[in-house]
Short mmCIF file of C-alpha atoms and ligand atoms in Angstrom, two decimals:
data_model
loop_
_atom_site.label_atom_id
_atom_site.label_comp_id
_atom_site.label_asym_id
_atom_site.label_seq_id
_atom_site.Cartn_x
_atom_site.Cartn_y
_atom_site.Cartn_z
CA MET A 1 3.44 -0.40 -25.80
CA THR A 2 0.77 -2.69 -26.62
CA ALA A 3 -1.08 -5.01 -23.87
CA LYS A 4 0.70 -8.03 -25.16
CA GLN A 5 4.29 -6.39 -25.08
CA LEU A 6 3.51 -5.37 -21.38
CA ARG A 7 2.49 -8.87 -20.64
CA ASP A 8 5.62 -10.14 -22.13
CA ALA A 9 7.81 -7.67 -20.26
CA ALA A 10 6.28 -8.12 -16.87
CA GLU A 11 7.05 -11.03 -14.54
CA LEU A 12 5.38 -9.88 -11.50
CA PHE A 13 2.00 -7.74 -11.35
CA LEU A 14 1.42 -5.43 -8.35
CA LEU A 15 -2.42 -5.37 -8.07
CA ASP A 16 -4.10 -2.42 -6.28
CA LEU A 17 -7.44 -3.35 -4.88
CA ASP A 18 -10.49 -1.10 -4.74
CA GLY A 19 -11.22 0.34 -8.12
CA THR A 20 -8.59 -2.04 -9.83
CA VAL A 21 -9.73 -5.67 -9.02
CA TYR A 22 -12.85 -5.02 -7.03
CA LEU A 23 -15.44 -2.32 -6.13
CA GLY A 24 -16.47 -2.97 -2.64
CA GLU A 25 -17.33 -6.56 -2.56
CA THR A 26 -17.85 -7.12 -6.36
CA PRO A 27 -14.97 -8.22 -8.68
CA ILE A 28 -14.82 -5.86 -11.86
CA GLY A 29 -16.07 -7.71 -14.83
CA ASP A 30 -14.71 -11.18 -15.16
CA MET A 31 -11.57 -10.58 -12.93
CA ARG A 32 -11.29 -14.14 -11.99
CA ARG A 33 -10.80 -15.30 -15.65
CA THR A 34 -8.21 -12.55 -16.17
CA LEU A 35 -6.12 -13.43 -13.17
CA GLY A 36 -6.24 -17.00 -13.83
CA ARG A 37 -5.05 -16.44 -17.40
CA LEU A 38 -2.00 -14.19 -15.98
CA ARG A 39 -1.25 -17.05 -13.63
CA GLU A 40 -1.22 -19.85 -16.56
CA ALA A 41 1.07 -17.23 -18.37
CA GLY A 42 3.42 -17.79 -15.36
CA LYS A 43 2.97 -14.25 -13.77
CA LYS A 44 3.34 -13.79 -10.17
CA LEU A 45 0.50 -11.72 -8.68
CA VAL A 46 0.75 -9.56 -5.69
CA PHE A 47 -2.17 -7.76 -4.28
CA LEU A 48 -0.88 -4.46 -2.96
CA THR A 49 -2.42 -1.98 -0.48
CA ASN A 50 -1.50 1.18 1.36
CA ASN A 51 -4.08 0.56 4.26
CA SER A 52 -2.04 -0.49 7.12
CA SER A 53 -5.10 -0.93 9.53
CA LYS A 54 -5.75 -4.41 8.33
CA THR A 55 -3.32 -7.40 8.24
CA GLU A 56 -2.35 -9.72 5.35
CA GLU A 57 -4.79 -12.34 6.54
CA GLU A 58 -7.63 -10.07 6.75
CA TYR A 59 -6.95 -9.26 2.94
CA ARG A 60 -6.28 -12.80 2.12
CA ALA A 61 -9.85 -14.02 3.67
CA LYS A 62 -11.46 -11.13 1.45
CA LEU A 63 -9.89 -11.92 -1.76
CA CYS A 64 -10.40 -15.65 -1.31
CA ARG A 65 -14.18 -15.17 -0.47
CA ILE A 66 -14.69 -13.11 -3.79
CA GLY A 67 -12.75 -15.77 -5.66
CA LEU A 68 -9.89 -13.53 -6.71
CA MET A 69 -7.02 -15.12 -5.01
CA ASP A 70 -5.07 -18.27 -5.58
CA GLY A 71 -2.46 -20.08 -3.36
CA ARG A 72 0.20 -18.86 -5.49
CA ASP A 73 -0.65 -15.43 -5.10
CA ALA A 74 0.45 -12.87 -2.31
CA VAL A 75 -0.80 -9.92 -0.22
CA TYR A 76 1.24 -7.00 0.55
CA THR A 77 0.34 -4.15 2.80
CA SER A 78 2.19 -0.86 3.79
CA GLY A 79 2.26 -2.38 7.30
CA MET A 80 4.37 -5.28 5.94
CA ALA A 81 6.53 -3.00 4.06
CA ALA A 82 6.96 -0.97 7.37
CA ILE A 83 8.17 -4.15 9.08
CA GLU A 84 10.57 -4.87 6.41
CA PHE A 85 11.74 -1.03 6.45
CA LEU A 86 12.59 -1.40 10.25
CA GLN A 87 14.25 -4.65 9.94
CA THR A 88 16.48 -3.42 7.46
CA HIS A 89 17.25 0.17 8.41
CA HIS A 90 16.52 0.20 12.17
CA ALA A 91 17.38 -3.20 13.15
CA GLY A 92 17.07 -3.83 17.07
CA LYS A 93 15.49 -0.51 17.88
CA ARG A 94 12.69 0.09 20.05
CA VAL A 95 9.47 1.19 18.15
CA TYR A 96 6.34 3.24 19.24
CA LEU A 97 3.64 2.17 16.76
CA LEU A 98 0.59 4.09 16.44
CA GLY A 99 -1.74 1.27 14.89
CA THR A 100 -4.31 -1.31 15.42
CA ARG A 101 -4.01 -4.23 17.66
CA ALA A 102 -3.64 -6.48 14.58
CA LEU A 103 -0.90 -4.53 13.16
CA ARG A 104 0.87 -4.52 16.78
CA ALA A 105 0.54 -8.19 16.82
CA ALA A 106 2.18 -8.46 13.37
CA PHE A 107 4.94 -6.23 14.37
CA ALA A 108 5.64 -8.34 17.46
CA ALA A 109 5.35 -11.50 15.47
CA ALA A 110 8.07 -10.16 13.09
CA GLY A 111 10.31 -9.50 16.11
CA ILE A 112 10.12 -5.89 16.14
CA TRP A 113 10.53 -4.46 19.70
CA LEU A 114 7.40 -2.50 20.55
CA ASP A 115 7.95 0.05 23.50
CA GLU A 116 5.30 2.30 24.85
CA ASP A 117 7.39 4.61 27.10
CA ASP A 118 10.97 5.28 25.82
CA PRO A 119 10.96 4.27 21.99
CA ASP A 120 13.99 4.95 19.46
CA VAL A 121 11.67 5.59 16.71
CA CYS A 122 7.80 6.29 16.04
CA MET A 123 5.88 4.68 13.40
CA LEU A 124 2.38 6.18 12.44
CA ALA A 125 -0.14 3.64 10.68
CA TYR A 126 -3.71 3.95 10.18
CA ASP A 127 -5.07 3.54 13.51
CA VAL A 128 -8.80 2.92 13.50
CA GLU A 129 -8.70 2.57 17.06
CA LEU A 130 -7.19 5.89 17.75
CA THR A 131 -7.73 7.38 21.26
CA PHE A 132 -6.81 10.62 22.81
CA GLU A 133 -4.29 9.07 25.21
CA LYS A 134 -2.49 7.65 21.88
CA ILE A 135 -2.55 11.09 20.29
CA GLU A 136 -1.02 12.64 23.56
CA LYS A 137 1.66 9.95 23.78
CA PHE A 138 2.55 10.01 20.03
CA ASN A 139 2.68 14.10 20.03
CA ARG A 140 5.03 14.01 23.15
CA PHE A 141 7.54 11.56 21.40
CA LEU A 142 7.47 14.07 18.26
CA ALA A 143 7.87 17.00 20.57
CA GLU A 144 10.87 15.26 22.08
CA GLY A 145 12.56 14.96 18.47
CA ARG A 146 12.17 11.08 18.11
CA PRO A 147 12.64 9.70 14.43
CA TYR A 148 9.37 9.67 12.88
CA PHE A 149 7.99 7.35 10.01
CA ALA A 150 4.59 6.75 8.53
CA THR A 151 3.30 3.79 6.66
CA HIS A 152 1.48 5.55 3.88
CA PRO A 153 0.50 9.16 3.12
CA ASP A 154 -3.40 8.84 2.06
CA ASP A 155 -5.39 11.46 3.46
CA VAL A 156 -8.91 9.67 3.22
CA CYS A 157 -10.03 6.17 3.19
CA PRO A 158 -13.05 5.20 0.94
CA THR A 159 -15.93 3.68 3.05
CA PRO A 160 -19.55 2.86 2.55
CA TYR A 161 -20.24 6.09 4.47
CA GLY A 162 -17.87 8.30 2.47
CA SER A 163 -14.29 9.40 3.04
CA MET A 164 -12.77 8.90 6.44
CA PRO A 165 -9.61 10.37 7.75
CA ASP A 166 -6.72 8.40 6.97
CA ALA A 167 -2.88 8.46 8.03
CA GLY A 168 -2.26 11.59 5.96
CA SER A 169 -4.96 13.33 8.06
CA PHE A 170 -3.47 12.06 11.25
CA MET A 171 0.02 13.50 9.97
CA ALA A 172 -1.63 16.82 9.24
CA MET A 173 -2.93 16.87 12.95
CA PHE A 174 0.61 16.06 14.41
CA GLU A 175 2.13 18.60 12.02
CA ARG A 176 -0.20 21.34 13.67
CA SER A 177 0.39 20.27 17.22
CA SER A 178 4.24 19.50 16.92
CA GLY A 179 5.53 21.03 13.85
CA ARG A 180 6.67 17.63 12.67
CA LEU A 181 6.26 15.52 9.36
CA PRO A 182 7.78 11.96 9.04
CA SER A 183 11.21 12.00 7.74
CA GLN A 184 10.10 8.87 5.67
CA ILE A 185 6.96 7.44 4.26
CA ILE A 186 6.94 3.80 3.37
CA GLY A 187 3.90 3.16 1.18
CA LYS A 188 2.82 4.11 -2.31
CA PRO A 189 4.02 6.32 -4.05
CA TYR A 190 7.38 6.18 -2.27
CA THR A 191 10.41 3.93 -2.92
CA ALA A 192 10.60 2.17 0.48
CA MET A 193 7.83 -0.27 -0.22
CA GLY A 194 9.07 -0.91 -3.82
CA GLU A 195 12.37 -1.68 -2.24
CA ALA A 196 10.76 -3.93 0.30
CA ILE A 197 8.85 -5.82 -2.44
CA GLU A 198 12.02 -6.29 -4.44
CA ARG A 199 13.80 -7.84 -1.46
CA ARG A 200 10.48 -9.96 -0.81
CA PHE A 201 9.90 -11.34 -4.08
CA GLN A 202 13.37 -11.29 -5.65
CA VAL A 203 12.10 -9.67 -8.91
CA PRO A 204 13.87 -6.53 -10.20
CA ARG A 205 11.52 -3.70 -10.00
CA ALA A 206 11.94 -3.13 -13.96
CA HIS A 207 10.15 -6.44 -14.39
CA MET A 208 7.23 -5.36 -12.27
CA CYS A 209 4.10 -3.79 -13.26
CA MET A 210 1.94 -1.80 -11.00
CA VAL A 211 -1.82 -1.76 -12.06
CA GLY A 212 -3.97 0.93 -10.32
CA ASP A 213 -6.67 3.46 -10.57
CA ARG A 214 -4.96 6.40 -8.84
CA MET A 215 -2.48 8.62 -10.65
CA HIS A 216 -0.79 10.18 -7.70
CA THR A 217 -0.33 7.01 -5.65
CA ASP A 218 -0.27 3.89 -8.00
CA ILE A 219 1.23 5.43 -11.20
CA ARG A 220 3.49 7.71 -9.57
CA PHE A 221 4.71 4.78 -7.47
CA ALA A 222 5.43 2.69 -10.58
CA ASN A 223 7.37 5.67 -11.98
CA ASN A 224 9.24 6.45 -8.80
CA ASN A 225 10.31 2.96 -8.59
CA GLY A 226 11.15 2.51 -12.46
CA MET A 227 8.35 -0.05 -12.78
CA LEU A 228 5.99 -0.62 -15.77
CA SER A 229 2.30 0.52 -15.02
CA VAL A 230 -1.19 0.21 -16.10
CA LEU A 231 -3.68 2.86 -15.30
CA VAL A 232 -7.24 1.33 -15.11
CA LEU A 233 -10.39 3.58 -15.73
CA SER A 234 -12.50 1.17 -13.39
CA GLY A 235 -11.82 3.30 -10.38
CA GLU A 236 -11.50 6.98 -9.61
CA THR A 237 -9.38 8.32 -12.72
CA THR A 238 -11.02 9.11 -16.02
CA ARG A 239 -9.28 9.92 -19.38
CA GLU A 240 -9.99 13.68 -18.77
CA SER A 241 -8.85 13.82 -15.25
CA MET A 242 -5.61 11.72 -15.76
CA LYS A 243 -4.24 14.54 -17.80
CA LYS A 244 -3.93 16.82 -14.79
CA PHE A 245 -1.32 14.83 -13.38
CA PRO A 246 2.42 14.77 -14.44
CA ASP A 247 3.02 11.10 -14.53
CA ARG A 248 2.25 9.01 -17.52
CA PRO A 249 1.47 5.30 -17.18
CA THR A 250 2.91 2.65 -19.67
CA LEU A 251 -0.60 1.74 -20.76
CA VAL A 252 -4.24 2.91 -20.10
CA LEU A 253 -6.93 0.31 -20.05
CA GLN A 254 -10.90 0.59 -19.33
CA ASP A 255 -10.31 -2.09 -16.80
CA LEU A 256 -7.67 -4.88 -16.25
CA ASN A 257 -9.71 -7.58 -18.25
CA LYS A 258 -8.72 -5.63 -21.43
CA ILE A 259 -5.03 -6.78 -20.73
CA TRP A 260 -6.11 -9.83 -22.84
CA GLU A 261 -7.56 -7.98 -25.74
MG1 MG B 1 -7.57 1.97 -5.96
#
């Protein structure tokens, strides 16, 4: 497929953040113009992240500050997908959320019944405010056999100081202590977030294009959900390293700006 054919086929672009539209605080190349041209062509843009420690508003503020976001665009996080997942499949259930204050506030604002003592289900998110007290409580609920879900599977989160343990590392810790793994994970590369996005934006997944720099999350997410995909080589994957993965993207571009060449 050529870049033009892909632009014609996709109605909605799901844009990974770090390594795809920016690196740290810096947009990649002339990303503002590239995204502006996609909007002018009538494409819906959704910035998509697995990071459930931050809220929609925090990402919106950053993307606006560096000039990448427009009022027509949307931000979608695995935390938001977890809310939709619970509302759709576990409506009215009491939830213990291992997550930041900001994420707990977003769950509460969406009408999710948060319960610290006797939850029906447990949700693990990327809790950067984790304490031993929370670990103890969550582990006890898992040992008691309560249903267990997680917002996303990433083992590490990139920071200016190197890789930090992310939700996948927390899961590994709880697996060692309780023998349990989540029965469902919401974010990339799984399908629960694809389903949630389809419900939210009312676009069939076959008409969505996932753009990202990671084969095992972004491109596998597209393939698991029947989406088009663009692998960009502006982040962690190279033309050489992509061959080690079983998935194939629809298109490979040096960076997203090349979609207009
Ligand atoms: Mg990335």
